[in-house]
Structures are given as C-alpha cells and as structure tokens.
Coordinates of C-alpha atoms and ligand atoms in Angstrom, one line a residue:
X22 CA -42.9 -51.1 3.1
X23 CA -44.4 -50.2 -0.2
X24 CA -42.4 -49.5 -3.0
X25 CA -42.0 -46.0 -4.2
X26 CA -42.3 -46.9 -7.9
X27 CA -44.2 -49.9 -8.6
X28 CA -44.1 -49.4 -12.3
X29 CA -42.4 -47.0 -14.2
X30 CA -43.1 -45.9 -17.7
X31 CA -40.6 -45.0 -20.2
X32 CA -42.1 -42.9 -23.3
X33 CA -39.7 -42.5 -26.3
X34 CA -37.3 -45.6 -26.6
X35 CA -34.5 -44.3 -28.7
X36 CA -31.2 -43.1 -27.6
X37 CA -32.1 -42.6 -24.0
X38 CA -35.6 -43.6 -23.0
X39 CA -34.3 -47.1 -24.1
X40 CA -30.8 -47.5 -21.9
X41 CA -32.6 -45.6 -18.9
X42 CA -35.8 -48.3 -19.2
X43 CA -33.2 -51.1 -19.6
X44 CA -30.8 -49.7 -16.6
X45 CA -34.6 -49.8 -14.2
X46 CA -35.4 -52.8 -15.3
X47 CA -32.3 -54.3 -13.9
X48 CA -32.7 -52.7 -11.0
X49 CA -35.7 -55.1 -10.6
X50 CA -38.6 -52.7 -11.6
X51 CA -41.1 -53.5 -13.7
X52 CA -41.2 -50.7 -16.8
X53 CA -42.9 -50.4 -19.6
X54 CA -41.7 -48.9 -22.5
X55 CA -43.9 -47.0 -25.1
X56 CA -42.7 -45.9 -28.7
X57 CA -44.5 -45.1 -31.3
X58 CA -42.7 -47.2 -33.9
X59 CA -44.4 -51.0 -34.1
X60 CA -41.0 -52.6 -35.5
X61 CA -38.9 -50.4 -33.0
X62 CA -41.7 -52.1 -29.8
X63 CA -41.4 -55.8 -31.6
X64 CA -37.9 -55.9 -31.5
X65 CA -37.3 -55.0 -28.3
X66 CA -40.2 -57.2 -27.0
X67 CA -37.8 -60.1 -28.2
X68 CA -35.2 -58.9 -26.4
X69 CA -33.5 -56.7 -29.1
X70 CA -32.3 -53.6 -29.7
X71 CA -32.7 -51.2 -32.5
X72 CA -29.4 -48.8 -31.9
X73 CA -25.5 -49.8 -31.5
X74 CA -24.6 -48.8 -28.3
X75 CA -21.9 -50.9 -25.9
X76 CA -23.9 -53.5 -24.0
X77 CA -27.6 -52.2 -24.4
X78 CA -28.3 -55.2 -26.1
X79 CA -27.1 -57.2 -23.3
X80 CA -28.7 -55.7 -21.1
X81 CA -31.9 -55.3 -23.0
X82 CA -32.2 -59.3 -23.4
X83 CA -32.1 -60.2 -19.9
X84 CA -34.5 -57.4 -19.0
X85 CA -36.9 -58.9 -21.3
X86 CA -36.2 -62.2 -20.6
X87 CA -36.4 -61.2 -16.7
X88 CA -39.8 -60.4 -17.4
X89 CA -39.0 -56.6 -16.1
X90 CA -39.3 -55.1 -19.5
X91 CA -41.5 -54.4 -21.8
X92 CA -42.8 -52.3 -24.9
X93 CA -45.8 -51.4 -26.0
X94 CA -47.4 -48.4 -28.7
X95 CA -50.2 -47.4 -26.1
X96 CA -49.5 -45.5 -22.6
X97 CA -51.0 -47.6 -19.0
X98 CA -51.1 -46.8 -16.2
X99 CA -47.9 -46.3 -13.9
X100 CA -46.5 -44.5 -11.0
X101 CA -43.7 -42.6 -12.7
X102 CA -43.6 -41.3 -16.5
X103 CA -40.3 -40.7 -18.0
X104 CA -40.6 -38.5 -20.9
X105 CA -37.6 -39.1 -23.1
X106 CA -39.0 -38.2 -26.9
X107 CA -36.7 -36.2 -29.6
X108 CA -37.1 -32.3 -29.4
X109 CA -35.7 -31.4 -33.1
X110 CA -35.9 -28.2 -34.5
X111 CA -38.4 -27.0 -37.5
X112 CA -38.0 -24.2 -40.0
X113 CA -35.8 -21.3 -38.9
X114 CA -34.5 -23.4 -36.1
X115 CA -37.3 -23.1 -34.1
X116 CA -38.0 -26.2 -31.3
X117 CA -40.5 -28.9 -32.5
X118 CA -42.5 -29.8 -29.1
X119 CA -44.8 -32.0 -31.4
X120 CA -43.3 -35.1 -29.7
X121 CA -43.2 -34.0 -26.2
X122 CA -46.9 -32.8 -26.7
X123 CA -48.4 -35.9 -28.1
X124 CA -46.5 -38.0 -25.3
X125 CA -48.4 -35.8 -22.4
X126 CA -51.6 -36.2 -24.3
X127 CA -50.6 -40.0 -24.5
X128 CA -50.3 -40.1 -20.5
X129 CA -52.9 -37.7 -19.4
X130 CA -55.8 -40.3 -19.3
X131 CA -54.3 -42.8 -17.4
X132 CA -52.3 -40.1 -14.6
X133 CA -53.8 -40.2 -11.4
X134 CA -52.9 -38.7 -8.4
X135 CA -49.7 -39.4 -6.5
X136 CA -47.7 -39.8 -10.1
X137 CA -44.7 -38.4 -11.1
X138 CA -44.1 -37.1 -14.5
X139 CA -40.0 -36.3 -15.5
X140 CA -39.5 -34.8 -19.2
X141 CA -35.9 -35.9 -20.1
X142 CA -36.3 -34.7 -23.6
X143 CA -33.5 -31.6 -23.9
X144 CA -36.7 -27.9 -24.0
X145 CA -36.7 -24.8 -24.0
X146 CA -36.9 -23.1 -21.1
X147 CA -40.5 -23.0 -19.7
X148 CA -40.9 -26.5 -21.6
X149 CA -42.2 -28.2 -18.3
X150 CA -44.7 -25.5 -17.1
X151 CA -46.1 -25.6 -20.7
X152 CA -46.2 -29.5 -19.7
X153 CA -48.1 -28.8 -16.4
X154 CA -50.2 -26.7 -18.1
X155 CA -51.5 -29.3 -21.0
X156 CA -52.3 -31.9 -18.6
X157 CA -54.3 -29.1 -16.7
X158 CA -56.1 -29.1 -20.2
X159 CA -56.7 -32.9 -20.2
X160 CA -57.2 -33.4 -16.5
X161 CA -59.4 -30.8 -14.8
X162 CA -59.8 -33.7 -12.2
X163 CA -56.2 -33.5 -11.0
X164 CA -54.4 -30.3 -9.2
X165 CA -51.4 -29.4 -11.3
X166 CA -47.5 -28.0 -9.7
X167 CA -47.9 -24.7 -11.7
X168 CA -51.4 -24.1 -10.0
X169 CA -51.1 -25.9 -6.7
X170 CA -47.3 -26.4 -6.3
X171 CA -46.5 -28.6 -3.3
X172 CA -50.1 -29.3 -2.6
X173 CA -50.7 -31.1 -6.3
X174 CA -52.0 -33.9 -6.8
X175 CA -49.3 -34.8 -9.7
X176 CA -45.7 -34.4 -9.3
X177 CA -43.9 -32.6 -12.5
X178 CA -39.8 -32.3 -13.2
X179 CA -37.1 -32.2 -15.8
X180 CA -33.8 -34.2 -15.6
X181 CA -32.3 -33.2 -18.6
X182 CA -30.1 -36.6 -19.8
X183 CA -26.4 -35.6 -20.2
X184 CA -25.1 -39.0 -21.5
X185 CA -22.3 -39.3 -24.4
X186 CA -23.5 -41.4 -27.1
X187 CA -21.3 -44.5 -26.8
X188 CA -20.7 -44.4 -23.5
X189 CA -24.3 -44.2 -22.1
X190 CA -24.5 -47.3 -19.7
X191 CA -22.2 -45.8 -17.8
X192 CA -22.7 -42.3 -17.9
X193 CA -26.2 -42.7 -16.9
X194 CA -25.5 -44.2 -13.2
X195 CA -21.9 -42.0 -12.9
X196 CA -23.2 -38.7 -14.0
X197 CA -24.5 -36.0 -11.4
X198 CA -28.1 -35.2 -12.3
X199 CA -29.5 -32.0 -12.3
X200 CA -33.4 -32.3 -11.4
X201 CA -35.4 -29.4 -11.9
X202 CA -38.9 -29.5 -10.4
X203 CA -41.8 -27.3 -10.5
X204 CA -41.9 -26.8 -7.2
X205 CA -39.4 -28.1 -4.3
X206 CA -41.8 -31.5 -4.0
X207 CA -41.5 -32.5 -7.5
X208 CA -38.1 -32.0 -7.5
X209 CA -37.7 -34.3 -4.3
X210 CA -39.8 -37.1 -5.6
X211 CA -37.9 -37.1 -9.2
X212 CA -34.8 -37.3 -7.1
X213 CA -36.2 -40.5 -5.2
X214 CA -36.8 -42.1 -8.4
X215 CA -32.8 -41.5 -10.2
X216 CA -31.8 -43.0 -6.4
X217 CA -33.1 -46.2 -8.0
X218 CA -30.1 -46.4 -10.5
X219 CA -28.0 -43.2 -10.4
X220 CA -24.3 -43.3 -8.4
X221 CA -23.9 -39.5 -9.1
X222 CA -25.2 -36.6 -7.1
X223 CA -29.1 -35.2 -8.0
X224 CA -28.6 -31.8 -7.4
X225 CA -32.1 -30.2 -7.2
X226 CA -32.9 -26.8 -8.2
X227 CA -36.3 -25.7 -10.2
X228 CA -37.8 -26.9 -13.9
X229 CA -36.5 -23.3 -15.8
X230 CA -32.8 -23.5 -14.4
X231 CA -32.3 -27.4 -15.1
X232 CA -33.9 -26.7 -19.0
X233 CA -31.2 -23.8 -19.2
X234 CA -28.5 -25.7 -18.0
X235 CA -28.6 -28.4 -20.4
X236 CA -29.3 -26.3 -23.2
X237 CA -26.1 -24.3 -21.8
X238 CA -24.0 -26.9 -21.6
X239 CA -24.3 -27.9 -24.9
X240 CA -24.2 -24.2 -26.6
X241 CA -20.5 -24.4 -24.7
X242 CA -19.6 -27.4 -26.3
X243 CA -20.7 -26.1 -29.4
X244 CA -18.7 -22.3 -28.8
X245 CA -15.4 -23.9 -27.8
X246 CA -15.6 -26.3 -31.0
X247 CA -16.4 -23.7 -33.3
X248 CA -13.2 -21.7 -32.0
X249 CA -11.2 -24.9 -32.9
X250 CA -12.7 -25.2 -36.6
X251 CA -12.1 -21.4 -36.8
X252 CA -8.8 -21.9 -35.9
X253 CA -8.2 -24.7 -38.1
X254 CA -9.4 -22.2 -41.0
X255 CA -7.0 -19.8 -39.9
X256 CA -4.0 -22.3 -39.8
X257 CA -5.0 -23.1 -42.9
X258 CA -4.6 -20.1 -43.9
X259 CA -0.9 -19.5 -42.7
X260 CA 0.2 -23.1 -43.1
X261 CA 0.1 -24.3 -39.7
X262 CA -0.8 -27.3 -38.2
X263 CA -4.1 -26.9 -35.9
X264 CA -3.4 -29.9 -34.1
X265 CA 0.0 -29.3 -33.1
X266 CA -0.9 -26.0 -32.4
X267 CA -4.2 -27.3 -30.1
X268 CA -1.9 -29.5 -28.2
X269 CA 0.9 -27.0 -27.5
X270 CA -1.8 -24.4 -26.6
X271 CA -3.2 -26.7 -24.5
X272 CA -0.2 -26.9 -22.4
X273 CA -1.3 -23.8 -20.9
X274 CA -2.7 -24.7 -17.3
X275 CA -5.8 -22.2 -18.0
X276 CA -6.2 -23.4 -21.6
X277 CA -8.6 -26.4 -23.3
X278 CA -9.4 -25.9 -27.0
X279 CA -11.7 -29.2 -28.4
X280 CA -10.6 -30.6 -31.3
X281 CA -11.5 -29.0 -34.9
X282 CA -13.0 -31.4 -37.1
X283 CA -15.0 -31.5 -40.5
X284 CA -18.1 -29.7 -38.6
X285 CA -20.7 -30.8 -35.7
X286 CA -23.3 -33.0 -35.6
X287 CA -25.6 -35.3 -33.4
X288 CA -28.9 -34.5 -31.9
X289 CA -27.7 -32.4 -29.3
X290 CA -25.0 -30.1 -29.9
X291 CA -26.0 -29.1 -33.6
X292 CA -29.8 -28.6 -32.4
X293 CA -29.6 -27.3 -28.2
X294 CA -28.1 -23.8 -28.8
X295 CA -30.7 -22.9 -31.6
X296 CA -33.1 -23.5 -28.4
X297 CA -31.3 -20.3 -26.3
X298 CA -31.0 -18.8 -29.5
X299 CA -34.9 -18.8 -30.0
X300 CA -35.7 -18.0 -26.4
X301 CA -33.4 -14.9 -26.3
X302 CA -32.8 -14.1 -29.9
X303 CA -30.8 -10.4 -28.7
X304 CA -28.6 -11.9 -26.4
X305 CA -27.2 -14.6 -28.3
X306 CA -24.5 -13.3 -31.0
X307 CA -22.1 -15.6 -29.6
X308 CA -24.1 -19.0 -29.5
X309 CA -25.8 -18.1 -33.0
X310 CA -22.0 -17.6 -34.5
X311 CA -20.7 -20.4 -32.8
X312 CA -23.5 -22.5 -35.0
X313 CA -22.4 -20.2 -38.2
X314 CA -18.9 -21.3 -37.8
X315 CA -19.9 -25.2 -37.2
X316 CA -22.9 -25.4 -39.7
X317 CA -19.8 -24.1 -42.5
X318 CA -16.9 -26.2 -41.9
X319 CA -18.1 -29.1 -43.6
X320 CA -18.3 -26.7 -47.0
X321 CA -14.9 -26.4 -46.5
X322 CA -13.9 -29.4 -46.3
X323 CA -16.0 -29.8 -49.8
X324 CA -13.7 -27.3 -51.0
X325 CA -10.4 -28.7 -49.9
X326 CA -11.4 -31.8 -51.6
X327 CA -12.5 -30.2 -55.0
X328 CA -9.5 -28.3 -55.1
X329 CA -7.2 -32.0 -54.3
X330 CA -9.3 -33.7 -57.0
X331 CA -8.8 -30.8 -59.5
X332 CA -4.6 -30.0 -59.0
X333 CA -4.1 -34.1 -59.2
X334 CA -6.7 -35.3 -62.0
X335 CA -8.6 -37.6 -59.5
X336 CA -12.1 -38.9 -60.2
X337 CA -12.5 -41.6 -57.1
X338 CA -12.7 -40.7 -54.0
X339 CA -12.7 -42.7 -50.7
X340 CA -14.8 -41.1 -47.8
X341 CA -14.3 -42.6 -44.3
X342 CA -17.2 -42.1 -41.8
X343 CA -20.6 -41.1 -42.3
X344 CA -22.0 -41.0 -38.5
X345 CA -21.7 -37.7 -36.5
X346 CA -18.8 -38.9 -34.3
X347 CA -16.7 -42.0 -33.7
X348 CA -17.6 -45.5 -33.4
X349 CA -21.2 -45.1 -33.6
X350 CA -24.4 -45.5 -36.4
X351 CA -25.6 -42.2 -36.1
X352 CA -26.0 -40.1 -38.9
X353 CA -28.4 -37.4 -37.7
X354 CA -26.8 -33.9 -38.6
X355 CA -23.8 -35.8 -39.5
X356 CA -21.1 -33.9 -41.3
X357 CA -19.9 -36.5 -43.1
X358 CA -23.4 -36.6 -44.5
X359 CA -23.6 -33.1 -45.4
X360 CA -20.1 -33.9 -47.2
X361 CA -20.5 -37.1 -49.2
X362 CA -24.1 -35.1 -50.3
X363 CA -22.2 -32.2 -51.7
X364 CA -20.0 -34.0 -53.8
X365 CA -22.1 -36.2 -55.0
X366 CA -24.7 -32.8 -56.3
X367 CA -21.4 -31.2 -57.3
X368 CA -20.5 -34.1 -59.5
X369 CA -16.6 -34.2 -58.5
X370 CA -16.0 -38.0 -59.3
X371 CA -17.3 -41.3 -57.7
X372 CA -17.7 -41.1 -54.3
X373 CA -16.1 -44.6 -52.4
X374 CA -18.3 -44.2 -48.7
X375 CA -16.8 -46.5 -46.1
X376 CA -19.2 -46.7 -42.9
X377 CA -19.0 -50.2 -41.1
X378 CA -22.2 -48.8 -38.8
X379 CA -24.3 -49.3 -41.6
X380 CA -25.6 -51.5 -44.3
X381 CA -27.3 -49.1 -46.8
X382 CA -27.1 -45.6 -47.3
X383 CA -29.6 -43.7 -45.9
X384 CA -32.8 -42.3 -47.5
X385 CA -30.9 -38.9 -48.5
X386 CA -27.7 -40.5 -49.9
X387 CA -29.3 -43.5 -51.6
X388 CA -30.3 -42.1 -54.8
X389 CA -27.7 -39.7 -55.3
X390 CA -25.4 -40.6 -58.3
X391 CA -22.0 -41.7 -58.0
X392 CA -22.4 -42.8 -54.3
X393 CA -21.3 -46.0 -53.3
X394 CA -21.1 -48.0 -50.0
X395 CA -18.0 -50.3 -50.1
X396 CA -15.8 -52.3 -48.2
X397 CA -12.7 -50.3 -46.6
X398 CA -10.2 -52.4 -48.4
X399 CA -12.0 -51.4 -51.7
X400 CA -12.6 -47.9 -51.2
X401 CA -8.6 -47.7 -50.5
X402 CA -7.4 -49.6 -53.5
X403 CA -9.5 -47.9 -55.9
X404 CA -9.5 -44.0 -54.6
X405 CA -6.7 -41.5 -55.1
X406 CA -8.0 -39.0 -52.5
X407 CA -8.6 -40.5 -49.0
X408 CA -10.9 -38.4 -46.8
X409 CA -10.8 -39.2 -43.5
X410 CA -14.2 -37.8 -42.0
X411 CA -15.0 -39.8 -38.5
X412 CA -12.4 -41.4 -36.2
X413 CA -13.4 -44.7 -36.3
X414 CA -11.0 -47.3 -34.3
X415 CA -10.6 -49.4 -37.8
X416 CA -9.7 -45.8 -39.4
X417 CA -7.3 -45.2 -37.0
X418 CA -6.1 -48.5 -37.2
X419 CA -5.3 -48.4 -41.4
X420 CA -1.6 -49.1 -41.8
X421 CA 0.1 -46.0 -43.0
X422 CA 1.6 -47.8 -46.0
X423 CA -2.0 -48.4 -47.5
X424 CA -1.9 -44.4 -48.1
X425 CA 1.1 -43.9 -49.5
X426 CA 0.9 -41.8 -52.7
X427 CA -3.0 -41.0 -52.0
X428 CA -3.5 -37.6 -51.3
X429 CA -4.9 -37.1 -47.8
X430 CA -7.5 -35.1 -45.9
X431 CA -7.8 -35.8 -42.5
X432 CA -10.5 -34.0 -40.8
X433 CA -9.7 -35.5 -38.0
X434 CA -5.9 -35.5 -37.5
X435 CA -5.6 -39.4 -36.6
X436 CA -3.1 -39.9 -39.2
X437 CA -0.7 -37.4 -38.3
Ligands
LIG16 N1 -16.7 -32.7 -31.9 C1 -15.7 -32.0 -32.5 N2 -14.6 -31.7 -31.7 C2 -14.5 -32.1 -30.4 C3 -15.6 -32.7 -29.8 C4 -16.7 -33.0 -30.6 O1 -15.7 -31.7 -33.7 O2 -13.5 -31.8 -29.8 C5 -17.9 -33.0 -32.8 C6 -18.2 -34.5 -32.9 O3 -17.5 -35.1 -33.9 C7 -19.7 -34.5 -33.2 C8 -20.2 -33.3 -32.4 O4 -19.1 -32.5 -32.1 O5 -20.0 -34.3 -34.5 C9 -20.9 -33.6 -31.1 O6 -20.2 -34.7 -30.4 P1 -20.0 -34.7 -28.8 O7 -19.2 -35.9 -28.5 O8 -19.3 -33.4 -28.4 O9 -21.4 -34.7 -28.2 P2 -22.7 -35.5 -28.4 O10 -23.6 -34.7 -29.2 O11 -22.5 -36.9 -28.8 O12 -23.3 -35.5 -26.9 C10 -23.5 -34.2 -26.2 C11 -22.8 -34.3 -24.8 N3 -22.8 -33.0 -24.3 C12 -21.7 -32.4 -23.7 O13 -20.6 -33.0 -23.7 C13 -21.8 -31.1 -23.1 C14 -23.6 -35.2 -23.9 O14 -23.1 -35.2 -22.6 C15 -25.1 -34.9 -24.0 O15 -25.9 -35.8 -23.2 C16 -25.6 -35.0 -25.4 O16 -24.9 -34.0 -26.1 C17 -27.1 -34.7 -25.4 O17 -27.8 -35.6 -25.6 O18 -27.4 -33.5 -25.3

C-alpha cells in the first residue's frame, strides 16, 4: 500500500520544527526542512545543528547522512506541512502572526489537494481558521475546512507542541498530543501523521479548544509560579525561608507550589498567557497578575543585590546563569538577562557573567559597560557577591568552601 506521507515538510527549524523533522526523518521519511535563515539551512545540511539540546545533534547527523533530511529556504511540494515558526508578541503584548502568515503564504502555491497542513506554532485562539482562511485567499482552486469542512480538498489542524526544552527528544514521542482539527477529518488525518513517531495518546478535539489548551496550560504554569515568587517576597518579608516553607507546604497531599525563582522566562510561559489575555482582556485579572508578579521579580532581585553591594562595600560581582532555565543556551526573556542588564545601566560595580552555554554575550549585553563573560573559577575568585541566577549542574556542583565569606544570593535555593 501507499504510504500516507510520502514527504513531509517541516517550516520553522528552531526549537521544535527541527527535533520533530529530525525524529520523522528517523522514522524513515523523507522531510524537508525550510527556514528562513541561510546559515541556520547550511548547517543543518551538513549534518549540524544550531541549538544545544541532548542528542539532536546525533540525531540530526544520521538523518542527513541517511539521506532523509534536508533543508532548504524555499517551500516544495509535499503531502503534510508542519508549521512550527515562533509566535512572539509585539507592542502591548499583542501576538505577532507575521511568521505564521508568511509560512502559509510560503506553502500556498505548491498545496494541492489531499495535503495536510498542522500549525504547531503556540496561537491564539481562532489562529487556524484565520489559517484556512488565507490559503482561501491564495488558493481559490482548492476547497478549504472552514468553507467545505469534511468535504475539503485540504486538510487543516493544530497540535500545539508541549515539549520541555531540554528534554525534547523524549517528550516529543512520550507526550499525549492534543490535535485540534477544523473539522473531525482534519483532525483524524493529523492524528495519522503523529502515529508516525508519537508513543502518547492523540486526543482529538477541534482547532479553537486545542489553541486554548496550550495557551492554558502555560498561563497555569505561569499563575502557580507567580504565587511562589510572591511568596518568596512575603518571606522575605518576615524572614522566612521560601524553600523550606515550599517543601513543608508541599507535604500537604492537595498541595504543589513550583519553585520561586529570580522571575520567568522562555518563549513560552513569559509570552502564552498575554495570548488569553488579548483574546479576553475582561476575564483575565488573574493571568494578567500572574505576569505582573513574574515580569517584577527579577527587579527585586536587582534590589537585593544593590542593597548587598552597598551594606558590604562590594564593587565585583559574580552572576551565574544567563539562560531562562537550567542547563540550556537560551536566553530569550531570560531573567538573568533582565538582571545582569540592570546592573550594568545602574552602574553598581563590574559585573563577572558566568554562562558556559555561550561564547559571547548577546547583542543586548555586549556593549553595556562593566559586563564581562568569564570563566566560573574567575568570576568566583575575584567577586565578593555571588549571584546564583540559573541552576546549572556545574553551579550546583561549586564546592561550598569556594563561597565562604562571599555574600550570597541564591535565586534558586541550590545552595542551601
Ligand atoms: N520556573 C520557575 N519555577 C518553577 C518552574 C519554572 O521559576 O518551579 C521558571 C524557569 O526558570 C523558566 C520559566 O519558569 O524561567 C519557564 O520554564 P519551564 O521549565 O516552566 O517551561 P518552558 O518555558 O521551558 O516550557 C514550557 C512547558 N510548559 C509547561 O510545563 C506547562 C513545556 O511543556 C511547553 O512545551 C513549553 O513551555 C512551550 O513551548 O510552550
């Protein structure tokens, strides 16, 4: 019999377009990968990878080498489109479709009929419909789910990705998927196409309720963190320790606080709830405080440190961590980022940054005076004030005796 999927295209190879092309291609399909970026579509044509994430780049070589992989700037043809571009947010949090939008007008003139489109990319709700109804634009040829449902000619979903940065490989064949179609017949044939690689369960519902659900999942992440950092504030406040207190409150059978930490970051957690938030605007005090409460926890870990450096005369500072979360090169929305930048504007000493992800600061750092990117044995000897601001497994792993007589602010609690 004929293969479902003869081909399958992957737009967007960053964070997930690029694991899920890579985890197809070793199923033994054929995919071809489209970015936009010429370096990021060179590198992985020879079999490298342009993001640190455990085994990708093993698995990315052999798929190359395998023949089963490759990238390219311009859309072909194919019997599946996987949509898996960034959605960030513009001014006054507002989602930025820009990238989704120019990937459908990428596809639409080489869709014909019988092909399956799935946006991936984290929307609004009523993202896909609007997708539906571009291509209707492009493609007067073609019947369209949101005009012809079952009977179209072109089959339209979202999947929403739901993989944790760092352990991606593996979350993307464990997880259950939730596969929203825009009609019951997309839904089924974006279902047949995760039974190519995914272990979990698909559990099908429509395009509106699987946008929500990501975007819901993530605002609850985001709501049960912000309770943490408020209630690290509070502790501060009355001299209590918020992690023994999380722990002990945790004991509780009906009870899970997250952990506080120097504020939220990623791609995801920091952008998602702005995307309820915009949609229902009335409705959302909760989520919209929740991102109050995250977006200002890294100015006060700013002000612990100021105060530190003022009460003990210390002009060097040692900063651990610039990505958003541990053992990983990510910095976008990164606290620690947010951090470092404040003292450095602020002028409260020389700033010792310690990131082994990277080898250069990035764009928004790099001219900044009084920044500098060091070695972690240097940035120790030389500081007074240690900040600990991502858990990193060689952070964790400092032996206590290096800190004695530094003042310490651990963000984190690993050095407890
Ligand atoms: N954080 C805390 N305390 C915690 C947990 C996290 O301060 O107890 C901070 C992290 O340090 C980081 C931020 O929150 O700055 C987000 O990290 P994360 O590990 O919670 O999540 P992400 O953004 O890496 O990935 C999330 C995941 N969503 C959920 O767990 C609900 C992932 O499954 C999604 O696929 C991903 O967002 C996404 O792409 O949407």
């Amino acid at each position: 019999m004929k293969p479902s999927f003869e081909k399958i295209s992957v737009l967007g190879l960053g964070y997930v377009g690029l694991p899920t092309a890579a985890v197809l291609a070793s199923r033994g399909i054929p995919v071809a990968g489209v970015d936009i970026n010429v370096q990021t579509v060179d590198l992985i044509n020879q079999g490298k990878v342009h993001i640190v994430e455990p085994d990708l780049d093993i698995m990315v070589r052999s798929a190359v080498a395998a023949g089963k992989l490759r990238a390219a700037v311009a859309v072909e043809p194919a019997d599946a489109f996987i949509i898996a571009v960034p959605t960030p947010f513009a001014n006054e949090h507002k989602p930025d479709l820009r990238q989704i939008r120019a990937a459908v007008e990428g596809l639409a003139p080489v869709l014909k009929k019988g092909d399956l489109i799935i946006v991936e990319s984290t929307s609004p709700v009523g993202t896909t419909e609007s997708v539906s109804e571009w291509l209707a634009g492009q493609r007067a040829d073609l019947a369209f789910p949101h005009q012809a449902g079952d009977e179209a000619d072109v089959q339209i979903a979202h999947s929403p990705e739901r993989v944790l940065p760092g352990r991606v490989l593996l979350e993307l064949v464990r997880n259950d998927r939730v596969v929203g179609g825009l009609s019951a017949r997309c839904a089924e044939r974006a279902a047949e196409l995760y039974g190519l690689f995914v272990d979990g369960e698909c559990l099908l519902t429509s395009a509106r309720t699987a946008e929500l659900v990501k975007l819901a999942e993530n605002a609850y992440r985001d709501v049960n963190i912000a309770f943490a950092n408020e209630l690290s504030l509070v502790c501060g406040r009355l001299n209590v320790d918020v992690w023994e207190a999380v722990e002990l409150a945790n004991r509780h059978p009906r009870v899970d606080i997250l952990n506080p930490g120097p504020g939220v970051g990623g791609h995801c957690i920091a952008v998602d709830p702005w995307f309820i938030a915009d949609s229902a605007p009335a409705e959302t005090t909760l989520i919209q405080a929740a991102r109050q409460v995250n977006d200002a926890k890294p100015d006060h870990v700013v002000e612990a440190i100021k105060k530190a450096a003022e009460a003990f005369s210390v002009s060097r500072i040692a900063c651990l961590g610039l990505s958003y979360k541990a053992d990983i090169d990510d910095l976008r929305e990164s606290p620690a980022v947010k951090i470092v930048k404040s003292l450095a504007l602020d002028k409260i000493g020389e700033v010792l940054i310690v990131e082994p992800h990277i080898r250069a600061l990035p764009e928004e750092l790099k001219n900044l005076c009084g920044l500098k990117l060091v070695e972690m044995d240097a940035a120790l000897d030389q500081s007074g004030i240690v900040v600990l601001l991502v858990d990193h497994q060689p952070f964790k792993a400092i032996d206590r005796a290096r800190l004695q007589g530094k003042v310490i602010i651990d963000t984190r609690g690993v050095w407890r």
